[in-house]
Each structure stands twice: as C-alpha cells, then as structure tokens.
Coordinates of N, CA, C and O in Angstrom, one line a residue:
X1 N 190.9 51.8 93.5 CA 190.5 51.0 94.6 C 190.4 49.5 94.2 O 189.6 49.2 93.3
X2 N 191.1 48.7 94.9 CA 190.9 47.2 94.9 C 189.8 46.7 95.4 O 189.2 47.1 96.4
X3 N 189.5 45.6 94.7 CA 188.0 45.0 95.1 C 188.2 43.8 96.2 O 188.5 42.6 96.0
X4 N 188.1 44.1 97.2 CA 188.1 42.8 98.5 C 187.1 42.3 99.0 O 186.2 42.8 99.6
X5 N 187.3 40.6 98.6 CA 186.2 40.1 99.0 C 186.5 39.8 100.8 O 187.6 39.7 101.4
X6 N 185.3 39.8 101.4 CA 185.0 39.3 102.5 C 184.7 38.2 102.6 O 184.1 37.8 101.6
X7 N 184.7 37.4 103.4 CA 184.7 35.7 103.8 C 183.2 35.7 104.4 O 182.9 36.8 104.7
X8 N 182.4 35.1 104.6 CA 180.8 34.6 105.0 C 180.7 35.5 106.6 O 179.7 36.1 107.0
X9 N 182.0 35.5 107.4 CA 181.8 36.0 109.0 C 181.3 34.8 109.4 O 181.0 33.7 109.0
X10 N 181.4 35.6 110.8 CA 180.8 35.0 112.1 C 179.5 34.2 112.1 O 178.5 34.8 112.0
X11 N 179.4 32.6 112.3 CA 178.1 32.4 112.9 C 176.9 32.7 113.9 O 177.1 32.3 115.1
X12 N 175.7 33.2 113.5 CA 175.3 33.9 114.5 C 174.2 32.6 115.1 O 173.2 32.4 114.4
X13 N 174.2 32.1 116.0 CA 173.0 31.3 116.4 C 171.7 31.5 116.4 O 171.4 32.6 115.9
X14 N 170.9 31.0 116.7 CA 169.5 31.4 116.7 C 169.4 31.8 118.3 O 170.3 31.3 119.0
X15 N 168.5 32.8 118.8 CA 168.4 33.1 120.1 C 168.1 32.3 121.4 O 168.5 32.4 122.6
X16 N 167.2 31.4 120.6 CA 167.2 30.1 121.8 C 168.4 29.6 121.8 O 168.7 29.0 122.9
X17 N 169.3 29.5 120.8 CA 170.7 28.3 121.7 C 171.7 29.4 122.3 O 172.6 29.0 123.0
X18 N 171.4 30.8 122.0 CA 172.3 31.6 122.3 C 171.9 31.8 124.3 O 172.6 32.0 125.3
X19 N 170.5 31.6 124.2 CA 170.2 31.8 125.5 C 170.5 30.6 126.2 O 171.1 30.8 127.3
X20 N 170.2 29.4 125.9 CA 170.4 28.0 126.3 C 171.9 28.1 126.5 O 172.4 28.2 127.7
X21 N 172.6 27.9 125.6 CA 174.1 28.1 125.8 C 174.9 29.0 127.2 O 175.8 28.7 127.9
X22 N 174.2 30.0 127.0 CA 174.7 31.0 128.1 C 174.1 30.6 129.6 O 174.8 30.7 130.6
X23 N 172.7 30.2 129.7 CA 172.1 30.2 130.5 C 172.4 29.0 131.4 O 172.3 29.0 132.6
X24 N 173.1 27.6 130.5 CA 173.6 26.1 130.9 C 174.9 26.8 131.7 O 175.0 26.7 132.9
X25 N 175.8 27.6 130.9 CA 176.7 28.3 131.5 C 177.3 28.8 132.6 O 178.4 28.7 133.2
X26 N 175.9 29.4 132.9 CA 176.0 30.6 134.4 C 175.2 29.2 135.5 O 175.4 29.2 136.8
X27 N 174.7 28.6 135.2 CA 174.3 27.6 136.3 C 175.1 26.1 136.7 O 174.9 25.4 137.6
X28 N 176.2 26.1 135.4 CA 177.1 24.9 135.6 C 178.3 25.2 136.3 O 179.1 24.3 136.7
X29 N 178.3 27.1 136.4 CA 179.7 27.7 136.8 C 179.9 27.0 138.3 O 179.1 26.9 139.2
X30 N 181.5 26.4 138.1 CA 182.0 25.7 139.4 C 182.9 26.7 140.1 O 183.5 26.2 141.1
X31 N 183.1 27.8 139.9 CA 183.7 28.7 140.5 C 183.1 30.2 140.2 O 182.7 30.6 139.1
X32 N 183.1 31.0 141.3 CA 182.6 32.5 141.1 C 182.9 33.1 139.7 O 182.2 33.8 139.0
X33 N 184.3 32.8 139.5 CA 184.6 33.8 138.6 C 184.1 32.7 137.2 O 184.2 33.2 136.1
X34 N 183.7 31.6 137.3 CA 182.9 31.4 136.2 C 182.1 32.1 136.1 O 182.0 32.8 135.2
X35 N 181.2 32.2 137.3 CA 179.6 32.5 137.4 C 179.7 33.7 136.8 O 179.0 33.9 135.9
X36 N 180.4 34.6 137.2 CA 180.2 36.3 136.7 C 180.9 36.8 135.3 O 180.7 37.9 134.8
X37 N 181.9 35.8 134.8 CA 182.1 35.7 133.2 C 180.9 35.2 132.6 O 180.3 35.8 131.7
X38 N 180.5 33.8 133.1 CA 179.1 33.4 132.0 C 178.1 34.7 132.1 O 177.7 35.4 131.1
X39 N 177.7 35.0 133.5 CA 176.4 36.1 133.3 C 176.6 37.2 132.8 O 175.8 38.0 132.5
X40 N 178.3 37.5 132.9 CA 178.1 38.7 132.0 C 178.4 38.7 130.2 O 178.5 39.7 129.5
X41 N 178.4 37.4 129.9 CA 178.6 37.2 128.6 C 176.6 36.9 128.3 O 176.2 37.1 127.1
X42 N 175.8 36.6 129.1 CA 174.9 36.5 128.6 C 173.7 38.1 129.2 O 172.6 38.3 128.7
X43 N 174.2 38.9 130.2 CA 173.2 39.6 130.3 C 174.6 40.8 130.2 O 175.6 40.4 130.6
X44 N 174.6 42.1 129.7 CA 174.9 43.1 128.7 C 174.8 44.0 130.2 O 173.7 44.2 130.8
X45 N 176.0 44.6 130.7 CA 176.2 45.6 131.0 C 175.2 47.2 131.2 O 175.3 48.1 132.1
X46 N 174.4 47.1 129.9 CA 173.9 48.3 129.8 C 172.3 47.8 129.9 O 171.4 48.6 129.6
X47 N 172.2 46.5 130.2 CA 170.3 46.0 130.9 C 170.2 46.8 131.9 O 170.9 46.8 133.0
X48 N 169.1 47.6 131.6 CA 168.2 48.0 132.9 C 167.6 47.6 133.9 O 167.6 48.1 135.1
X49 N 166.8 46.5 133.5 CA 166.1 46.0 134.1 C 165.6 44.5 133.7 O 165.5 44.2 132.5
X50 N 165.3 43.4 134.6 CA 164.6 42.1 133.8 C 163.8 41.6 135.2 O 164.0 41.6 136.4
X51 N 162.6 41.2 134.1 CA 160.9 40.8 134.7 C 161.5 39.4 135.2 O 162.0 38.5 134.4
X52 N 161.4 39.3 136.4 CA 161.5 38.1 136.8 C 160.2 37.7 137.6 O 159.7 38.3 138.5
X53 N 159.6 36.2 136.8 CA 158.3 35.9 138.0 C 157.5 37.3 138.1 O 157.3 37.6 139.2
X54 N 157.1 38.1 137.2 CA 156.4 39.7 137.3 C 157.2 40.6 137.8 O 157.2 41.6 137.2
X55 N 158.2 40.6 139.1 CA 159.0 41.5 139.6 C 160.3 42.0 138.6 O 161.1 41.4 137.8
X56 N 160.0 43.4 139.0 CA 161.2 43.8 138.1 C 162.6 43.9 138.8 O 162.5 44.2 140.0
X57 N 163.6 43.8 138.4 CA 165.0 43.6 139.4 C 165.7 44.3 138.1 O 165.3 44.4 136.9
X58 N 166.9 44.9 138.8 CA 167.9 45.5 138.4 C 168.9 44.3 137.8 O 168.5 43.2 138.2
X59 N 169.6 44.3 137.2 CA 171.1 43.7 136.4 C 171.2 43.2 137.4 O 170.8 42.0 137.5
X60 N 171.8 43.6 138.5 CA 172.8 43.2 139.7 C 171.7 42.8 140.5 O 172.0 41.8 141.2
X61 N 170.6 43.3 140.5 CA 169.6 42.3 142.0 C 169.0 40.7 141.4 O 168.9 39.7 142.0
X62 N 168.8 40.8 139.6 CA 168.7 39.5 139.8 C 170.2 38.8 139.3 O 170.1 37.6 139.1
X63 N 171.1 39.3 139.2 CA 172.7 38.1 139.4 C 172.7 37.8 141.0 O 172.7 36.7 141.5
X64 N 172.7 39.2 141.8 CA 172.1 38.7 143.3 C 171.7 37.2 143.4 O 172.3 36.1 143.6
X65 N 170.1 37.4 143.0 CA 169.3 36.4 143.1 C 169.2 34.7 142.8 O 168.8 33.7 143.4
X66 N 170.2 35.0 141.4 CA 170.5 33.5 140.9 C 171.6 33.5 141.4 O 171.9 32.4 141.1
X67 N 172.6 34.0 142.1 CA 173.9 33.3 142.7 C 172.9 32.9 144.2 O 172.6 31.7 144.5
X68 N 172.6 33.8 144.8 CA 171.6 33.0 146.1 C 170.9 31.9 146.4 O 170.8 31.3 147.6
X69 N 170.0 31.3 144.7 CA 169.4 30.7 144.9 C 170.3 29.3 144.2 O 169.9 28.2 144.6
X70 N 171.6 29.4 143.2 CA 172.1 28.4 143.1 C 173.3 28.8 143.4 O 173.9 29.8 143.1
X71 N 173.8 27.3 144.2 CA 175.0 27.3 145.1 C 175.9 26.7 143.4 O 175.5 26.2 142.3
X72 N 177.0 26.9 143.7 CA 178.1 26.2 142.9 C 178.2 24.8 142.4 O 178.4 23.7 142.9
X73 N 178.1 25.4 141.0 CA 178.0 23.6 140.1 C 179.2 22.5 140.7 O 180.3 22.8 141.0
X74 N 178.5 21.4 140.7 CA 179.5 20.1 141.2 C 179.7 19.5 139.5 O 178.9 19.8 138.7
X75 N 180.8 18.6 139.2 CA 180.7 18.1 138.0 C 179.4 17.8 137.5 O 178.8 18.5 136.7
X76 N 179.0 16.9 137.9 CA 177.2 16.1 138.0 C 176.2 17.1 137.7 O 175.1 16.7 137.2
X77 N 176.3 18.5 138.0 CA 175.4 19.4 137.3 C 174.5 19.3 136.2 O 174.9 18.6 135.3
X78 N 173.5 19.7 136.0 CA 172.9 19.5 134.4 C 172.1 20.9 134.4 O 172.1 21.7 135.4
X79 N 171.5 21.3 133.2 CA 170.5 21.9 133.2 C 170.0 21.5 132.0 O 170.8 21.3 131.1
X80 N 168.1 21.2 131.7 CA 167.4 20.7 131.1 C 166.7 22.4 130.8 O 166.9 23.3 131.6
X81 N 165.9 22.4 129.5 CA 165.3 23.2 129.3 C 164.1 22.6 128.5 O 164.4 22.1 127.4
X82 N 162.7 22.8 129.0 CA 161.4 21.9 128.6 C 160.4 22.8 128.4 O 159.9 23.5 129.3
X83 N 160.0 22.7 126.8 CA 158.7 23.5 127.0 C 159.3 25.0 126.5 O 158.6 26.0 126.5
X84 N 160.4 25.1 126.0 CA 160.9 26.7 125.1 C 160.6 27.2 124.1 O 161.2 26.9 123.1
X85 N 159.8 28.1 124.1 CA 159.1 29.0 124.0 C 159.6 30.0 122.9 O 160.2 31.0 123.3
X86 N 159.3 29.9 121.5 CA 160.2 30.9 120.9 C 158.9 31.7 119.7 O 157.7 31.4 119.6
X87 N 159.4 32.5 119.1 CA 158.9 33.1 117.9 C 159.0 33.3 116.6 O 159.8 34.2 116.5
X88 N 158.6 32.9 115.5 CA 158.7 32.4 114.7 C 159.6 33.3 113.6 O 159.6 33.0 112.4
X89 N 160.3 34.1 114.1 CA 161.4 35.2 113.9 C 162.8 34.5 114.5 O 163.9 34.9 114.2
X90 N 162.7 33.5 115.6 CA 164.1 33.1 116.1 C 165.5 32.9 115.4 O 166.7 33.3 115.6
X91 N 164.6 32.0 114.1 CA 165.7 31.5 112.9 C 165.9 32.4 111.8 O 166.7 32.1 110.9
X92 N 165.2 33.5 112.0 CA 165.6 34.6 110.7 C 166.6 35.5 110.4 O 166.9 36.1 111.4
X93 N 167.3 35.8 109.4 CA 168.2 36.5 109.4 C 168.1 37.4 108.7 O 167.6 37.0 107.6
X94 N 168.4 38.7 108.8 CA 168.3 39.8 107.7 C 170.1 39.8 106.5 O 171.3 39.5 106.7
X95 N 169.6 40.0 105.9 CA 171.2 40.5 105.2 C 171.1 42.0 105.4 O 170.4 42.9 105.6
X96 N 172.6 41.7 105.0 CA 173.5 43.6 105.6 C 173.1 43.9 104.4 O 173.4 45.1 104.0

C-alpha cells in the first residue's frame, strides 16, 4: 500500500459568514430561480421545521413567507446585518 498524502481540503467558514453569505443571497435574488437556488443552498431539504418570530413554519411555509414578504432584488439592493449574535464555538474546528 502506497502512502497518499491529502491536500489541507475545503475551507469551511465560520457559521455566521456561512449564514450571512447565504442569507445576503436569498434576498439580493433578482430572479425566482435565484431566489430558490440561494434558499436552497442555505436551508437543507431535509429541515423540518424553523421558529420564526416564536411561530413554527415548515421549510416551504417560511420560503412561502420570505418570497411574500420580499419582492425581487433591484441592483441597489443591500442587506446589513447588526447586532449578530453568535457563540463562542462559531470559530472552532474539530480535526478528523
């Protein structure tokens, strides 16, 4: 058996930019089929459920929700994130 090294891999981000990232994404989308590539790159197929404002919604009731409540990004778009909120595990990494 030969000995193969492996290269460092994939960068994994910390969870806040991974959320930030995705989240700028799904609200900058200028077209539908942005909109439902970003949110499904950032919320996983197999979510059950997410606490919105206390209410609990399904996958699809709150994509529902945030396509209803934001109409389609114009260039000029922004999204600001103030006041985020993380835990002191964000930046940690385990080794394999």
């Amino acid at each position: 058996m030969s000995n193969i090294i492996l290269g460092p891999g994939p960068e994994i981000p910390p969870l806040t930019a991974f959320v930030q990232f995705g989240l700028t994404a799904v609200y900058q989308a200028s077209t539908l089929h942005d909109f439902n590539s970003a949110f499904d790159s950032v919320f996983s197929q197999s979510l059950k459920d997410i606490t919105f404002n206390g209410q609990k919604l399904t996958r699809d009731e709150y994509k529902s929700k945030i396509r209803s409540q934001q109409p389609l990004a114009t260039p000029a778009s922004s999204v600001t994130f103030g006041g985020t909120v993380t835990d002191s595990t964000d930046n940690v990494r385990e080794a394999c």
